[in-house]
Every structure is written in C-alpha cells, then in structure tokens.
Tab-separated table of C-alpha atoms in Angstrom:
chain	number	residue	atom	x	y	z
A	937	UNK	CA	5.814	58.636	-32.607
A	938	UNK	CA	6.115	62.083	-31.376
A	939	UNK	CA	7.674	61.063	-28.175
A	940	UNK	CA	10.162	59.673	-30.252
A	941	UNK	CA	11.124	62.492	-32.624
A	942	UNK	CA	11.555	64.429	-29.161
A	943	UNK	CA	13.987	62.135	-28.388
A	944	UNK	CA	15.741	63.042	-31.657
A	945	UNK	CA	15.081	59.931	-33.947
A	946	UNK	CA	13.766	59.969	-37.414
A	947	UNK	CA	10.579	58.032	-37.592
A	948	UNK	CA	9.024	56.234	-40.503
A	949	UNK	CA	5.594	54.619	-40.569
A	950	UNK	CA	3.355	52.785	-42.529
A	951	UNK	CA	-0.199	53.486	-42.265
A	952	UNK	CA	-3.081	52.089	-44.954
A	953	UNK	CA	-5.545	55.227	-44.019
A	954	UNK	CA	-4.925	58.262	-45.713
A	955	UNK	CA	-7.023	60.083	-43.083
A	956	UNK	CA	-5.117	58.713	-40.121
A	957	UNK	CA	-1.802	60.263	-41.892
A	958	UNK	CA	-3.359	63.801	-42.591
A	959	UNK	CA	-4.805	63.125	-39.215
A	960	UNK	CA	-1.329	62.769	-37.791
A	961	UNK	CA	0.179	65.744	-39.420
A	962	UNK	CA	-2.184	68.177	-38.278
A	963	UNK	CA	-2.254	67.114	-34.964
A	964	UNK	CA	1.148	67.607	-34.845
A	965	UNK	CA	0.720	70.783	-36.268
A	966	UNK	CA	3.454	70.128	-39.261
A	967	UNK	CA	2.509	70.515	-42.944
A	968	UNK	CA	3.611	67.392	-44.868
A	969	UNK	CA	5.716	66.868	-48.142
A	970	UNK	CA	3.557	64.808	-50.601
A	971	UNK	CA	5.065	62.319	-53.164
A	972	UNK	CA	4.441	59.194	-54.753
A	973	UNK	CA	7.047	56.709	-54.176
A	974	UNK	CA	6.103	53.502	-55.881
A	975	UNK	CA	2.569	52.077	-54.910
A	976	UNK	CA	2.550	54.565	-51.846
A	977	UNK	CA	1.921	58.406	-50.922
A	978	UNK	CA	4.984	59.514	-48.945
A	979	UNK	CA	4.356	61.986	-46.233
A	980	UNK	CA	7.623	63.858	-45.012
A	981	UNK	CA	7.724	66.876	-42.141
A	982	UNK	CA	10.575	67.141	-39.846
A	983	UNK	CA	11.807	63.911	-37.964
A	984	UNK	CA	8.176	61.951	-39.545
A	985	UNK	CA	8.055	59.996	-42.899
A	986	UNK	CA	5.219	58.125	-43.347
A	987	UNK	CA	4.679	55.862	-45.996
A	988	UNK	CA	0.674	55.746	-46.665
A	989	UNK	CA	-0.383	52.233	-48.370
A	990	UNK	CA	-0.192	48.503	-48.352
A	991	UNK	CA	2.119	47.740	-46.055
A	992	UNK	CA	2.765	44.242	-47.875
A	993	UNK	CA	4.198	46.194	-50.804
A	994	UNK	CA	6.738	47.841	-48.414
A	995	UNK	CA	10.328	48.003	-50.317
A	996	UNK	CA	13.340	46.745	-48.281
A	997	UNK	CA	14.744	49.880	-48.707
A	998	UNK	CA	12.037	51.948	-47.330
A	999	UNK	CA	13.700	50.618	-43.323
A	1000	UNK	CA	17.335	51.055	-44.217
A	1001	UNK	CA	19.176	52.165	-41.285
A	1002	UNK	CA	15.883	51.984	-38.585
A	1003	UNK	CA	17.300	50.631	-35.307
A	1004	UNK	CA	13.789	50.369	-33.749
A	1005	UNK	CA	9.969	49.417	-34.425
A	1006	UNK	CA	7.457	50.109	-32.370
A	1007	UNK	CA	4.114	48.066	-33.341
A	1008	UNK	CA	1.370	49.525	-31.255
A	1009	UNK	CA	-1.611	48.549	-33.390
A	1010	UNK	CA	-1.345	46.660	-36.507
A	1011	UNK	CA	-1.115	42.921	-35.040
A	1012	UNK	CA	-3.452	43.323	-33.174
A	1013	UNK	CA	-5.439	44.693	-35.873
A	1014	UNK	CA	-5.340	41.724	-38.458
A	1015	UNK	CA	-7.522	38.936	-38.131
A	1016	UNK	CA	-5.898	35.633	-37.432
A	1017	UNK	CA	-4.962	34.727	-41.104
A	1018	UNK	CA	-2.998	37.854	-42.394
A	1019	UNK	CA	-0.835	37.523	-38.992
A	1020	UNK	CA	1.955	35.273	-40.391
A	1021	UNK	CA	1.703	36.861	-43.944
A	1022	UNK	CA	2.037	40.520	-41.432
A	1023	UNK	CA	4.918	38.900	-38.947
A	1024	UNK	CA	6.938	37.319	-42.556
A	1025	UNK	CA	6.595	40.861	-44.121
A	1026	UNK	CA	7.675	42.346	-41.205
A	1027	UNK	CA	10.445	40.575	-40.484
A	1028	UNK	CA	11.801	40.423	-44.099
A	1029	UNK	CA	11.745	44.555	-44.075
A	1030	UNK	CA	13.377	45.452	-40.948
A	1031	UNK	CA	17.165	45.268	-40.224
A	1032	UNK	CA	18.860	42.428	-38.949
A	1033	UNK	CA	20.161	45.187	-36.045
A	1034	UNK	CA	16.378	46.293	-35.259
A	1035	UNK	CA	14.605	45.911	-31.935
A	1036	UNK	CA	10.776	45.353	-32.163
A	1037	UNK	CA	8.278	46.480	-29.157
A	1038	UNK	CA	4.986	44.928	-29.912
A	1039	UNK	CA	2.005	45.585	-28.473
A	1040	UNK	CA	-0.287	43.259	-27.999
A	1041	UNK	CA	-3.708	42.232	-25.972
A	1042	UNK	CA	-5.699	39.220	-24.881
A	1043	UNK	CA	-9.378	38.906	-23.905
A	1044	UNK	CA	-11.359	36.079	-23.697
A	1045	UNK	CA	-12.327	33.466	-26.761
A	1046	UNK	CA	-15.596	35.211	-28.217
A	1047	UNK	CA	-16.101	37.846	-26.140
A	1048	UNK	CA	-15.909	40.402	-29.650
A	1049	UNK	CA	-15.439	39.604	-33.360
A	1050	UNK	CA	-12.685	42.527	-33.029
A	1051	UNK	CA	-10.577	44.274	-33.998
A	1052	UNK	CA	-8.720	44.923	-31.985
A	1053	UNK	CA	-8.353	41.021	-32.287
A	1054	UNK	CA	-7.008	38.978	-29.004
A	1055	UNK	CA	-3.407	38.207	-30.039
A	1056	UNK	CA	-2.142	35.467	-27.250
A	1057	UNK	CA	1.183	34.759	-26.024
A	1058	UNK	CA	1.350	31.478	-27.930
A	1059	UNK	CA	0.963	32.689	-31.260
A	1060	UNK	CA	3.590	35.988	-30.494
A	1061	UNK	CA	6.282	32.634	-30.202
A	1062	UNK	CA	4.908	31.158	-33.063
A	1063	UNK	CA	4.818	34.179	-35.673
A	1064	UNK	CA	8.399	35.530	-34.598
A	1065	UNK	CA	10.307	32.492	-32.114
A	1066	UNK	CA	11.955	31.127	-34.730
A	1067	UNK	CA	13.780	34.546	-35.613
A	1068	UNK	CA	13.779	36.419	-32.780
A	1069	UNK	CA	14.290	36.388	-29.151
A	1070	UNK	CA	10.958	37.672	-27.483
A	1071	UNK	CA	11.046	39.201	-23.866
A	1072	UNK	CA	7.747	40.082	-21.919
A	1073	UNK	CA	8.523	43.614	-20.989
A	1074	UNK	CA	5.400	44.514	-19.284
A	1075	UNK	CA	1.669	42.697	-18.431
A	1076	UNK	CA	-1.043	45.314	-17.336
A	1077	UNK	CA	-5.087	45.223	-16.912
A	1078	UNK	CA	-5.863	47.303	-19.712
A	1079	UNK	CA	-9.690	47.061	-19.264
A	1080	UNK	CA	-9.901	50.547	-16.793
A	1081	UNK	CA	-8.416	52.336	-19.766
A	1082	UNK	CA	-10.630	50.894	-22.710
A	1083	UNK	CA	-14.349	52.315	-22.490
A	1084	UNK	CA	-14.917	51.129	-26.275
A	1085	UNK	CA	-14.099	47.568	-25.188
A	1086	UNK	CA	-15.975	47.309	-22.009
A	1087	UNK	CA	-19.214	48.381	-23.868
A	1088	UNK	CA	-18.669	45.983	-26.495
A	1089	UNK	CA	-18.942	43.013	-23.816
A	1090	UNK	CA	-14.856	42.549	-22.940
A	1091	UNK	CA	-14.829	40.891	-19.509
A	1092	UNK	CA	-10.807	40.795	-19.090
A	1093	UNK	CA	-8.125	42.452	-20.871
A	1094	UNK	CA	-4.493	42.032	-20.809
A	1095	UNK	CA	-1.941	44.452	-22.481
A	1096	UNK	CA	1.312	42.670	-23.523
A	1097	UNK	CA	4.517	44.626	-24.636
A	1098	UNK	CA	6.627	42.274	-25.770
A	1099	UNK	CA	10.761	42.774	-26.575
A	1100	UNK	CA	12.100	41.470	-29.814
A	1101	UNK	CA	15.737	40.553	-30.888
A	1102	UNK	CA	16.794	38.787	-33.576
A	1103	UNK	CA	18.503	35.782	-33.128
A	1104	UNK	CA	22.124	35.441	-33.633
C-alpha cells in the first residue's frame, strides 16, 4: 500500500483487525483521522483510508472512483466456504472499470489446516470466470521465502498473481 501512495494514488482498505490498522499507521509513521462511518472505524492520513470492519458490510460507495485492487491476503485467508460469499462481495463493490491483482497460493491437499488456506487455480475461474477475464501474471516457489510454512509441514508452495478484468 505504501508503494502505491508513492506512486501518487489514494488507497483505501478494508481490514477486520483494529490492531493491524493502528499497526499500519504507525509503521508508516502517520497519525490517523478516526471516525465512525456506518458499522466501521474509518482511518484517514494522507493518500491511506482504511475502513476497519466487516468487510461484507462494505457500502458501494465506500470504492467509488478506485481503478485498482490489490488482494494480497484475504482469499487466501478464508476458508473454503466464505470464498464465493468474499469473491460475490467483492465483485459487487468494486467498479465495473477496476483491475484486480490477486494473490494467491497452492500447497498440497492436507499438508496444514491453514490459513493461509491453498486457493487453486480451478476455483480462482470458478469464483470470478464468469465476470472477469483472469490472466496468470506470475507463478513463483514461494516456499524459500515462508519460514512459518515450512515449519508447519508445507512440502511445496506456489505463489499465484493472477490479473483480473471484467468482462465486457
């Protein structure tokens, strides 16, 4: 997100934790804005407005104008059942104009109860193929970067970032 605001876009997120916004901020070094907009906290400090709560009680109007998302976590954080409800949502909230980079990863049946859950290249087609057109951008071995994984028994890893367009 940072890299981003260098770039000179406005970024808004959603994030359920509290503690991984203030987290955020101060990392950044920025002091936050707090108000309540609705069912969620909204934390605003230069190009960064975060919305902290249920993402599934997101307002339409929250993305208005976004050209981009960037999902680096929260797929692959949802067990198996809240995906479509997640994908649905997601695609309901963000502009017809908006590109999606997803991140995903894949490790074999089993191997952990997760998360991060093993999100596989099937069910990216099914959650978003009927909307959008989905592009592999990049495939990478992302066990030599993940300790945490490796210790908790991962054999093989696979990081996906995948490309999404809405249809026409």
């Amino acid at each position: 997100m940072v890299w981003l605001a260098e770039q000179g876009h406005q970024v808004i997120g959603a994030e359920l934790s509290e503690l991984a916004v203030r987290d955020f901020f101060k990392e950044s070094g920025l002091s936050p804005t707090v108000t309540e907009g609705g069912p969620f906290r909204v934390f605003e400090a230069d190009a960064f407005k975060i919305y902290q709560g249920d993402f599934f009680a997101l307002p339409v109007d929250a993305l208005l104008g976004v050209v981009a998302c960037y999902d680096r976590a929260a797929l692959i954080a949802l067990p198996p059942e809240m995906r479509p409800q997640y994908a649905a949502k997601l695609s309901s909230v963000l502009p017809r104009e908006a590109v999606m980079l997803t991140i995903a990863i894949e490790y074999p049946d089993g191997e952990i109860a997760g998360p991060p859950f093993s999100v596989a290249r099937e069910e990216v087609r099914t959650l978003y193929g009927e909307l959008f057109d989905i592009e592999i951008l990049e495939e990478r071995d992302g066990l030599a970067a993940s300790d945490n994984l490796k210790k908790r028994g991962v054999t093989k890893l696979e990081e996906i970032a995948y490309v999404l367009r809405r249809k026409a």
